[in-house]
mmCIF file of N, CA and C in Angstrom:
data_model
loop_
_atom_site.group_PDB
_atom_site.id
_atom_site.type_symbol
_atom_site.label_atom_id
_atom_site.label_comp_id
_atom_site.label_asym_id
_atom_site.label_seq_id
_atom_site.Cartn_x
_atom_site.Cartn_y
_atom_site.Cartn_z
ATOM 1 N N MET A 4 -92.415 6.454 2.025
ATOM 2 C CA MET A 4 -92.955 7.610 1.369
ATOM 3 C C MET A 4 -93.331 7.232 -0.069
ATOM 4 N N ALA A 5 -94.442 7.716 -0.599
ATOM 5 C CA ALA A 5 -94.966 7.368 -1.918
ATOM 6 C C ALA A 5 -94.234 8.160 -2.988
ATOM 7 N N ASP A 6 -94.067 7.513 -4.158
ATOM 8 C CA ASP A 6 -93.419 8.172 -5.306
ATOM 9 C C ASP A 6 -94.447 9.061 -5.991
ATOM 10 N N THR A 7 -94.198 10.348 -6.080
ATOM 11 C CA THR A 7 -95.154 11.296 -6.644
ATOM 12 C C THR A 7 -94.935 11.543 -8.133
ATOM 13 N N SER A 8 -93.945 10.896 -8.741
ATOM 14 C CA SER A 8 -93.672 11.116 -10.161
ATOM 15 C C SER A 8 -94.728 10.453 -11.055
ATOM 16 N N ASP A 9 -95.463 9.457 -10.530
ATOM 17 C CA ASP A 9 -96.480 8.757 -11.317
ATOM 18 C C ASP A 9 -97.860 9.366 -11.161
ATOM 19 N N ILE A 10 -97.975 10.402 -10.394
ATOM 20 C CA ILE A 10 -99.275 11.023 -10.155
ATOM 21 C C ILE A 10 -99.614 11.922 -11.336
ATOM 22 N N ARG A 11 -100.827 11.684 -11.901
ATOM 23 C CA ARG A 11 -101.274 12.495 -13.031
ATOM 24 C C ARG A 11 -102.477 13.321 -12.617
ATOM 25 N N THR A 12 -102.590 14.432 -13.297
ATOM 26 C CA THR A 12 -103.725 15.307 -13.006
ATOM 27 C C THR A 12 -104.943 14.778 -13.750
ATOM 28 N N PRO A 13 -106.132 15.183 -13.330
ATOM 29 C CA PRO A 13 -107.340 14.776 -14.054
ATOM 30 C C PRO A 13 -107.304 15.201 -15.515
ATOM 31 N N ALA A 14 -106.733 16.341 -15.824
ATOM 32 C CA ALA A 14 -106.633 16.801 -17.217
ATOM 33 C C ALA A 14 -105.733 15.884 -18.028
ATOM 34 N N GLN A 15 -104.641 15.410 -17.417
ATOM 35 C CA GLN A 15 -103.740 14.487 -18.111
ATOM 36 C C GLN A 15 -104.438 13.152 -18.363
ATOM 37 N N ILE A 16 -105.190 12.709 -17.375
ATOM 38 C CA ILE A 16 -105.914 11.442 -17.526
ATOM 39 C C ILE A 16 -106.968 11.568 -18.621
ATOM 40 N N GLU A 17 -107.702 12.678 -18.637
ATOM 41 C CA GLU A 17 -108.716 12.900 -19.672
ATOM 42 C C GLU A 17 -108.076 12.977 -21.063
ATOM 43 N N ALA A 18 -106.929 13.657 -21.155
ATOM 44 C CA ALA A 18 -106.234 13.752 -22.444
ATOM 45 C C ALA A 18 -105.785 12.370 -22.904
ATOM 46 N N ASP A 19 -105.302 11.553 -21.966
ATOM 47 C CA ASP A 19 -104.867 10.199 -22.297
ATOM 48 C C ASP A 19 -106.052 9.354 -22.762
ATOM 49 N N ILE A 20 -107.179 9.477 -22.082
ATOM 50 C CA ILE A 20 -108.393 8.734 -22.471
ATOM 51 C C ILE A 20 -108.840 9.177 -23.862
ATOM 52 N N LYS A 21 -108.829 10.476 -24.122
ATOM 53 C CA LYS A 21 -109.227 10.993 -25.441
ATOM 54 C C LYS A 21 -108.311 10.449 -26.543
ATOM 55 N N ARG A 22 -107.002 10.465 -26.286
ATOM 56 C CA ARG A 22 -106.032 9.964 -27.270
ATOM 57 C C ARG A 22 -106.268 8.469 -27.538
ATOM 58 N N ARG A 23 -106.499 7.704 -26.479
ATOM 59 C CA ARG A 23 -106.724 6.267 -26.643
ATOM 60 C C ARG A 23 -108.036 5.990 -27.393
ATOM 61 N N ARG A 24 -109.064 6.802 -27.142
ATOM 62 C CA ARG A 24 -110.320 6.645 -27.881
ATOM 63 C C ARG A 24 -110.113 6.906 -29.364
ATOM 64 N N GLU A 25 -109.339 7.932 -29.687
ATOM 65 C CA GLU A 25 -109.064 8.248 -31.097
ATOM 66 C C GLU A 25 -108.292 7.117 -31.767
ATOM 67 N N LEU A 26 -107.305 6.566 -31.062
ATOM 68 C CA LEU A 26 -106.559 5.427 -31.607
ATOM 69 C C LEU A 26 -107.465 4.217 -31.804
ATOM 70 N N LEU A 27 -108.338 3.986 -30.833
ATOM 71 C CA LEU A 27 -109.272 2.868 -30.938
ATOM 72 C C LEU A 27 -110.236 3.079 -32.107
ATOM 73 N N ALA A 28 -110.711 4.309 -32.301
ATOM 74 C CA ALA A 28 -111.611 4.603 -33.422
ATOM 75 C C ALA A 28 -110.900 4.367 -34.755
ATOM 76 N N GLU A 29 -109.639 4.778 -34.859
ATOM 77 C CA GLU A 29 -108.872 4.539 -36.091
ATOM 78 C C GLU A 29 -108.712 3.042 -36.341
ATOM 79 N N THR A 30 -108.414 2.309 -35.288
ATOM 80 C CA THR A 30 -108.239 0.860 -35.421
ATOM 81 C C THR A 30 -109.544 0.200 -35.864
ATOM 82 N N LEU A 31 -110.647 0.608 -35.272
ATOM 83 C CA LEU A 31 -111.943 0.042 -35.665
ATOM 84 C C LEU A 31 -112.300 0.400 -37.104
ATOM 85 N N ASP A 32 -111.988 1.625 -37.520
ATOM 86 C CA ASP A 32 -112.228 2.014 -38.914
ATOM 87 C C ASP A 32 -111.410 1.140 -39.863
ATOM 88 N N GLU A 33 -110.151 0.911 -39.501
ATOM 89 C CA GLU A 33 -109.278 0.084 -40.340
ATOM 90 C C GLU A 33 -109.805 -1.346 -40.420
ATOM 91 N N ILE A 34 -110.244 -1.883 -39.296
ATOM 92 C CA ILE A 34 -110.812 -3.234 -39.294
ATOM 93 C C ILE A 34 -112.074 -3.268 -40.149
ATOM 94 N N GLY A 35 -112.892 -2.221 -40.035
ATOM 95 C CA GLY A 35 -114.114 -2.152 -40.842
ATOM 96 C C GLY A 35 -113.829 -2.174 -42.327
ATOM 97 N N VAL A 36 -112.774 -1.471 -42.733
ATOM 98 C CA VAL A 36 -112.400 -1.463 -44.145
ATOM 99 C C VAL A 36 -111.897 -2.837 -44.567
ATOM 100 N N ARG A 37 -111.094 -3.465 -43.726
ATOM 101 C CA ARG A 37 -110.531 -4.776 -44.073
ATOM 102 C C ARG A 37 -111.587 -5.855 -44.220
ATOM 103 N N VAL A 38 -112.630 -5.821 -43.406
ATOM 104 C CA VAL A 38 -113.638 -6.882 -43.457
ATOM 105 C C VAL A 38 -114.838 -6.514 -44.324
ATOM 106 N N HIS A 39 -114.796 -5.344 -44.948
ATOM 107 C CA HIS A 39 -115.892 -4.940 -45.831
ATOM 108 C C HIS A 39 -115.923 -5.884 -47.034
ATOM 109 N N PRO A 40 -117.113 -6.316 -47.459
ATOM 110 C CA PRO A 40 -117.203 -7.256 -48.584
ATOM 111 C C PRO A 40 -116.488 -6.775 -49.844
ATOM 112 N N LYS A 41 -116.562 -5.483 -50.151
ATOM 113 C CA LYS A 41 -115.879 -4.984 -51.346
ATOM 114 C C LYS A 41 -114.367 -5.150 -51.220
ATOM 115 N N THR A 42 -113.837 -4.938 -50.028
ATOM 116 C CA THR A 42 -112.397 -5.101 -49.814
ATOM 117 C C THR A 42 -112.005 -6.565 -49.965
ATOM 118 N N ILE A 43 -112.814 -7.446 -49.397
ATOM 119 C CA ILE A 43 -112.517 -8.880 -49.482
ATOM 120 C C ILE A 43 -112.567 -9.339 -50.935
ATOM 121 N N VAL A 44 -113.591 -8.912 -51.671
ATOM 122 C CA VAL A 44 -113.710 -9.276 -53.089
ATOM 123 C C VAL A 44 -112.541 -8.696 -53.879
ATOM 124 N N GLY A 45 -112.208 -7.442 -53.606
ATOM 125 C CA GLY A 45 -111.080 -6.814 -54.308
ATOM 126 C C GLY A 45 -109.778 -7.537 -54.053
ATOM 127 N N ASP A 46 -109.550 -7.928 -52.801
ATOM 128 C CA ASP A 46 -108.331 -8.678 -52.473
ATOM 129 C C ASP A 46 -108.313 -10.033 -53.178
ATOM 130 N N ALA A 47 -109.472 -10.704 -53.216
ATOM 131 C CA ALA A 47 -109.553 -12.005 -53.887
ATOM 132 C C ALA A 47 -109.295 -11.855 -55.385
ATOM 133 N N LYS A 48 -109.887 -10.810 -55.988
ATOM 134 C CA LYS A 48 -109.647 -10.571 -57.421
ATOM 135 C C LYS A 48 -108.173 -10.315 -57.685
ATOM 136 N N ALA A 49 -107.565 -9.499 -56.853
ATOM 137 C CA ALA A 49 -106.143 -9.188 -57.034
ATOM 138 C C ALA A 49 -105.290 -10.446 -56.935
ATOM 139 N N LYS A 50 -105.646 -11.336 -56.012
ATOM 140 C CA LYS A 50 -104.888 -12.580 -55.860
ATOM 141 C C LYS A 50 -105.056 -13.471 -57.093
ATOM 142 N N VAL A 51 -106.278 -13.562 -57.599
ATOM 143 C CA VAL A 51 -106.535 -14.379 -58.792
ATOM 144 C C VAL A 51 -105.775 -13.814 -59.985
ATOM 145 N N VAL A 52 -105.845 -12.495 -60.169
ATOM 146 C CA VAL A 52 -105.137 -11.858 -61.285
ATOM 147 C C VAL A 52 -103.640 -12.100 -61.167
ATOM 148 N N SER A 53 -103.123 -12.001 -59.961
ATOM 149 C CA SER A 53 -101.697 -12.239 -59.752
ATOM 150 C C SER A 53 -101.321 -13.677 -60.117
ATOM 151 N N ASN A 54 -102.164 -14.631 -59.695
ATOM 152 C CA ASN A 54 -101.896 -16.035 -60.020
ATOM 153 C C ASN A 54 -101.975 -16.280 -61.525
ATOM 154 N N ILE A 55 -102.965 -15.663 -62.186
ATOM 155 C CA ILE A 55 -103.096 -15.820 -63.637
ATOM 156 C C ILE A 55 -101.886 -15.216 -64.339
ATOM 157 N N ASP A 56 -101.490 -14.025 -63.911
ATOM 158 C CA ASP A 56 -100.313 -13.387 -64.511
ATOM 159 C C ASP A 56 -99.075 -14.263 -64.342
ATOM 160 N N HIS A 57 -98.923 -14.847 -63.165
ATOM 161 C CA HIS A 57 -97.774 -15.711 -62.908
ATOM 162 C C HIS A 57 -97.822 -16.953 -63.805
ATOM 163 N N THR A 58 -99.008 -17.553 -63.918
ATOM 164 C CA THR A 58 -99.170 -18.748 -64.752
ATOM 165 C C THR A 58 -98.928 -18.419 -66.227
ATOM 166 N N LEU A 59 -99.493 -17.294 -66.695
ATOM 167 C CA LEU A 59 -99.284 -16.900 -68.086
ATOM 168 C C LEU A 59 -97.812 -16.589 -68.352
ATOM 169 N N GLY A 60 -97.163 -15.986 -67.392
ATOM 170 C CA GLY A 60 -95.737 -15.697 -67.546
ATOM 171 C C GLY A 60 -94.925 -16.971 -67.694
ATOM 172 N N ARG A 61 -95.233 -17.955 -66.858
ATOM 173 C CA ARG A 61 -94.522 -19.239 -66.960
ATOM 174 C C ARG A 61 -94.832 -19.927 -68.280
ATOM 175 N N ALA A 62 -96.092 -19.861 -68.719
ATOM 176 C CA ALA A 62 -96.472 -20.478 -69.994
ATOM 177 C C ALA A 62 -95.745 -19.791 -71.151
ATOM 178 N N TYR A 63 -95.668 -18.459 -71.095
ATOM 179 C CA TYR A 63 -94.964 -17.721 -72.156
ATOM 180 C C TYR A 63 -93.500 -18.137 -72.220
ATOM 181 N N VAL A 64 -92.872 -18.242 -71.066
ATOM 182 C CA VAL A 64 -91.458 -18.644 -71.038
ATOM 183 C C VAL A 64 -91.303 -20.051 -71.620
ATOM 184 N N SER A 65 -92.206 -20.963 -71.266
ATOM 185 C CA SER A 65 -92.132 -22.336 -71.781
ATOM 186 C C SER A 65 -92.323 -22.377 -73.295
ATOM 187 N N VAL A 66 -93.328 -21.660 -73.783
ATOM 188 C CA VAL A 66 -93.585 -21.633 -75.231
ATOM 189 C C VAL A 66 -92.414 -20.985 -75.949
ATOM 190 N N ASN A 67 -91.905 -19.903 -75.416
ATOM 191 C CA ASN A 67 -90.775 -19.222 -76.037
ATOM 192 C C ASN A 67 -89.557 -20.148 -76.121
ATOM 193 N N LYS A 68 -89.320 -20.921 -75.077
ATOM 194 C CA LYS A 68 -88.200 -21.870 -75.085
ATOM 195 C C LYS A 68 -88.432 -22.951 -76.142
ATOM 196 N N ALA A 69 -89.667 -23.455 -76.226
ATOM 197 C CA ALA A 69 -89.964 -24.494 -77.210
ATOM 198 C C ALA A 69 -89.774 -23.966 -78.624
ATOM 199 N N VAL A 70 -90.254 -22.748 -78.897
ATOM 200 C CA VAL A 70 -90.091 -22.152 -80.232
ATOM 201 C C VAL A 70 -88.608 -21.958 -80.538
ATOM 202 N N THR A 71 -87.854 -21.489 -79.560
ATOM 203 C CA THR A 71 -86.419 -21.291 -79.757
ATOM 204 C C THR A 71 -85.721 -22.619 -80.042
ATOM 205 N N ASP A 72 -86.122 -23.664 -79.317
ATOM 206 C CA ASP A 72 -85.521 -24.986 -79.547
ATOM 207 C C ASP A 72 -85.841 -25.503 -80.946
ATOM 208 N N VAL A 73 -87.093 -25.346 -81.388
ATOM 209 C CA VAL A 73 -87.478 -25.801 -82.727
ATOM 210 C C VAL A 73 -86.744 -24.982 -83.781
ATOM 211 N N LYS A 74 -86.692 -23.673 -83.577
ATOM 212 C CA LYS A 74 -86.007 -22.803 -84.536
ATOM 213 C C LYS A 74 -84.537 -23.197 -84.664
ATOM 214 N N ALA A 75 -83.919 -23.566 -83.545
ATOM 215 C CA ALA A 75 -82.510 -23.961 -83.568
ATOM 216 C C ALA A 75 -82.298 -25.216 -84.413
ATOM 217 N N GLN A 76 -83.345 -26.030 -84.577
ATOM 218 C CA GLN A 76 -83.226 -27.231 -85.405
ATOM 219 C C GLN A 76 -83.193 -26.899 -86.897
ATOM 220 N N PHE A 77 -83.764 -25.759 -87.276
ATOM 221 C CA PHE A 77 -83.891 -25.423 -88.688
ATOM 222 C C PHE A 77 -83.043 -24.234 -89.126
ATOM 223 N N VAL A 78 -82.358 -23.577 -88.185
ATOM 224 C CA VAL A 78 -81.547 -22.405 -88.505
ATOM 225 C C VAL A 78 -80.193 -22.579 -87.821
ATOM 226 N N ASP A 79 -79.118 -22.261 -88.545
ATOM 227 C CA ASP A 79 -77.797 -22.374 -87.918
ATOM 228 C C ASP A 79 -77.487 -21.140 -87.077
ATOM 229 N N GLU A 80 -76.281 -21.096 -86.515
ATOM 230 C CA GLU A 80 -75.895 -20.015 -85.604
ATOM 231 C C GLU A 80 -75.934 -18.634 -86.260
ATOM 232 N N GLU A 81 -75.693 -18.565 -87.574
ATOM 233 C CA GLU A 81 -75.715 -17.284 -88.289
ATOM 234 C C GLU A 81 -77.120 -16.878 -88.730
ATOM 235 N N GLY A 82 -78.080 -17.752 -88.544
ATOM 236 C CA GLY A 82 -79.455 -17.446 -88.941
ATOM 237 C C GLY A 82 -79.820 -17.976 -90.317
ATOM 238 N N ALA A 83 -78.916 -18.675 -90.966
ATOM 239 C CA ALA A 83 -79.195 -19.247 -92.284
ATOM 240 C C ALA A 83 -79.968 -20.556 -92.113
ATOM 241 N N PRO A 84 -80.909 -20.827 -93.029
ATOM 242 C CA PRO A 84 -81.675 -22.066 -92.902
ATOM 243 C C PRO A 84 -80.799 -23.299 -93.128
ATOM 244 N N ARG A 85 -81.080 -24.348 -92.404
ATOM 245 C CA ARG A 85 -80.388 -25.628 -92.574
ATOM 246 C C ARG A 85 -81.197 -26.433 -93.585
ATOM 247 N N LEU A 86 -80.792 -26.351 -94.835
ATOM 248 C CA LEU A 86 -81.558 -26.975 -95.916
ATOM 249 C C LEU A 86 -81.703 -28.477 -95.732
ATOM 250 N N GLU A 87 -80.709 -29.121 -95.146
ATOM 251 C CA GLU A 87 -80.792 -30.574 -94.953
ATOM 252 C C GLU A 87 -81.924 -30.956 -93.995
ATOM 253 N N ARG A 88 -82.421 -29.988 -93.224
ATOM 254 C CA ARG A 88 -83.549 -30.249 -92.325
ATOM 255 C C ARG A 88 -84.842 -29.604 -92.823
ATOM 256 N N VAL A 89 -84.728 -28.465 -93.487
ATOM 257 C CA VAL A 89 -85.923 -27.746 -93.946
ATOM 258 C C VAL A 89 -86.583 -28.479 -95.105
ATOM 259 N N VAL A 90 -85.800 -28.940 -96.080
ATOM 260 C CA VAL A 90 -86.355 -29.566 -97.279
ATOM 261 C C VAL A 90 -87.168 -30.818 -96.937
ATOM 262 N N PRO A 91 -86.669 -31.759 -96.140
ATOM 263 C CA PRO A 91 -87.494 -32.943 -95.828
ATOM 264 C C PRO A 91 -88.809 -32.578 -95.120
ATOM 265 N N VAL A 92 -88.755 -31.627 -94.188
ATOM 266 C CA VAL A 92 -89.975 -31.236 -93.485
ATOM 267 C C VAL A 92 -90.955 -30.595 -94.463
ATOM 268 N N ALA A 93 -90.457 -29.748 -95.369
ATOM 269 C CA ALA A 93 -91.315 -29.096 -96.355
ATOM 270 C C ALA A 93 -91.965 -30.146 -97.259
ATOM 271 N N LEU A 94 -91.213 -31.154 -97.658
ATOM 272 C CA LEU A 94 -91.773 -32.214 -98.499
ATOM 273 C C LEU A 94 -92.863 -32.995 -97.766
ATOM 274 N N VAL A 95 -92.656 -33.268 -96.500
ATOM 275 C CA VAL A 95 -93.661 -33.986 -95.711
ATOM 276 C C VAL A 95 -94.935 -33.145 -95.606
ATOM 277 N N VAL A 96 -94.790 -31.846 -95.366
ATOM 278 C CA VAL A 96 -95.953 -30.952 -95.257
ATOM 279 C C VAL A 96 -96.707 -30.898 -96.578
ATOM 280 N N VAL A 97 -95.981 -30.757 -97.682
ATOM 281 C CA VAL A 97 -96.622 -30.719 -98.995
ATOM 282 C C VAL A 97 -97.352 -32.046 -99.263
ATOM 283 N N GLY A 98 -96.730 -33.158 -98.904
ATOM 284 C CA GLY A 98 -97.372 -34.462 -99.086
ATOM 285 C C GLY A 98 -98.649 -34.594 -98.275
ATOM 286 N N LEU A 99 -98.608 -34.138 -97.021
ATOM 287 C CA LEU A 99 -99.813 -34.215 -96.178
ATOM 288 C C LEU A 99 -100.930 -33.337 -96.713
ATOM 289 N N VAL A 100 -100.590 -32.153 -97.177
ATOM 290 C CA VAL A 100 -101.601 -31.259 -97.749
ATOM 291 C C VAL A 100 -102.192 -31.897 -98.993
ATOM 292 N N GLY A 101 -101.350 -32.512 -99.821
ATOM 293 C CA GLY A 101 -101.843 -33.192 -101.022
ATOM 294 C C GLY A 101 -102.777 -34.339 -100.684
ATOM 295 N N LEU A 102 -102.418 -35.142 -99.683
ATOM 296 C CA LEU A 102 -103.279 -36.250 -99.271
ATOM 297 C C LEU A 102 -104.623 -35.749 -98.737
ATOM 298 N N LEU A 103 -104.570 -34.678 -97.964
ATOM 299 C CA LEU A 103 -105.818 -34.108 -97.450
ATOM 300 C C LEU A 103 -106.691 -33.581 -98.590
ATOM 301 N N ALA A 104 -106.071 -32.968 -99.580
ATOM 302 C CA ALA A 104 -106.830 -32.442 -100.717
ATOM 303 C C ALA A 104 -107.463 -33.587 -101.505
ATOM 304 N N LEU A 105 -106.706 -34.664 -101.708
ATOM 305 C CA LEU A 105 -107.260 -35.820 -102.427
ATOM 306 C C LEU A 105 -108.402 -36.455 -101.638
ATOM 307 N N GLY A 106 -108.245 -36.565 -100.345
ATOM 308 C CA GLY A 106 -109.301 -37.134 -99.510
ATOM 309 C C GLY A 106 -110.559 -36.321 -99.556
ATOM 310 N N THR A 107 -110.433 -35.016 -99.593
ATOM 311 C CA THR A 107 -111.592 -34.137 -99.659
ATOM 312 C C THR A 107 -112.275 -34.269 -100.999
ATOM 313 N N ARG A 108 -111.517 -34.360 -102.087
ATOM 314 C CA ARG A 108 -112.109 -34.505 -103.426
ATOM 315 C C ARG A 108 -112.858 -35.810 -103.560
ATOM 316 N N ARG A 109 -112.307 -36.885 -103.025
ATOM 317 C CA ARG A 109 -112.947 -38.197 -103.154
ATOM 318 C C ARG A 109 -114.278 -38.232 -102.426
ATOM 319 N N ARG A 110 -114.373 -37.540 -101.299
ATOM 320 C CA ARG A 110 -115.636 -37.541 -100.539
ATOM 321 C C ARG A 110 -116.714 -36.758 -101.289
ATOM 322 N N LYS A 111 -116.314 -35.700 -101.993
ATOM 323 C CA LYS A 111 -117.275 -34.891 -102.723
ATOM 324 C C LYS A 111 -117.753 -35.600 -103.993
ATOM 325 N N GLY A 112 -116.876 -36.340 -104.619
ATOM 326 C CA GLY A 112 -117.158 -36.945 -105.921
ATOM 327 C C GLY A 112 -117.849 -38.227 -105.886
#
């Protein structure tokens, strides 16, 4: 004897076909949006911006660490300048500026 629990009426079959068509239309619309050139360009831009942000973030952290390391060479734990390190560097800078100024004057004269 045949199992009658799987038998559907024509109205049920039509309703099922209608529902599946609507799902298929939604899926096709979604695919259309995904492959649209504006969507592809927008996704590519977002990826580039994300990569740039990540790279800039890493660069900022590296520069910040370098500045902190240099600052630690010239400032003690309390924030006071370490004169034994600041004075020699200041003298070297003043000497270089003086040499550059003399070199510029000699070329003009």
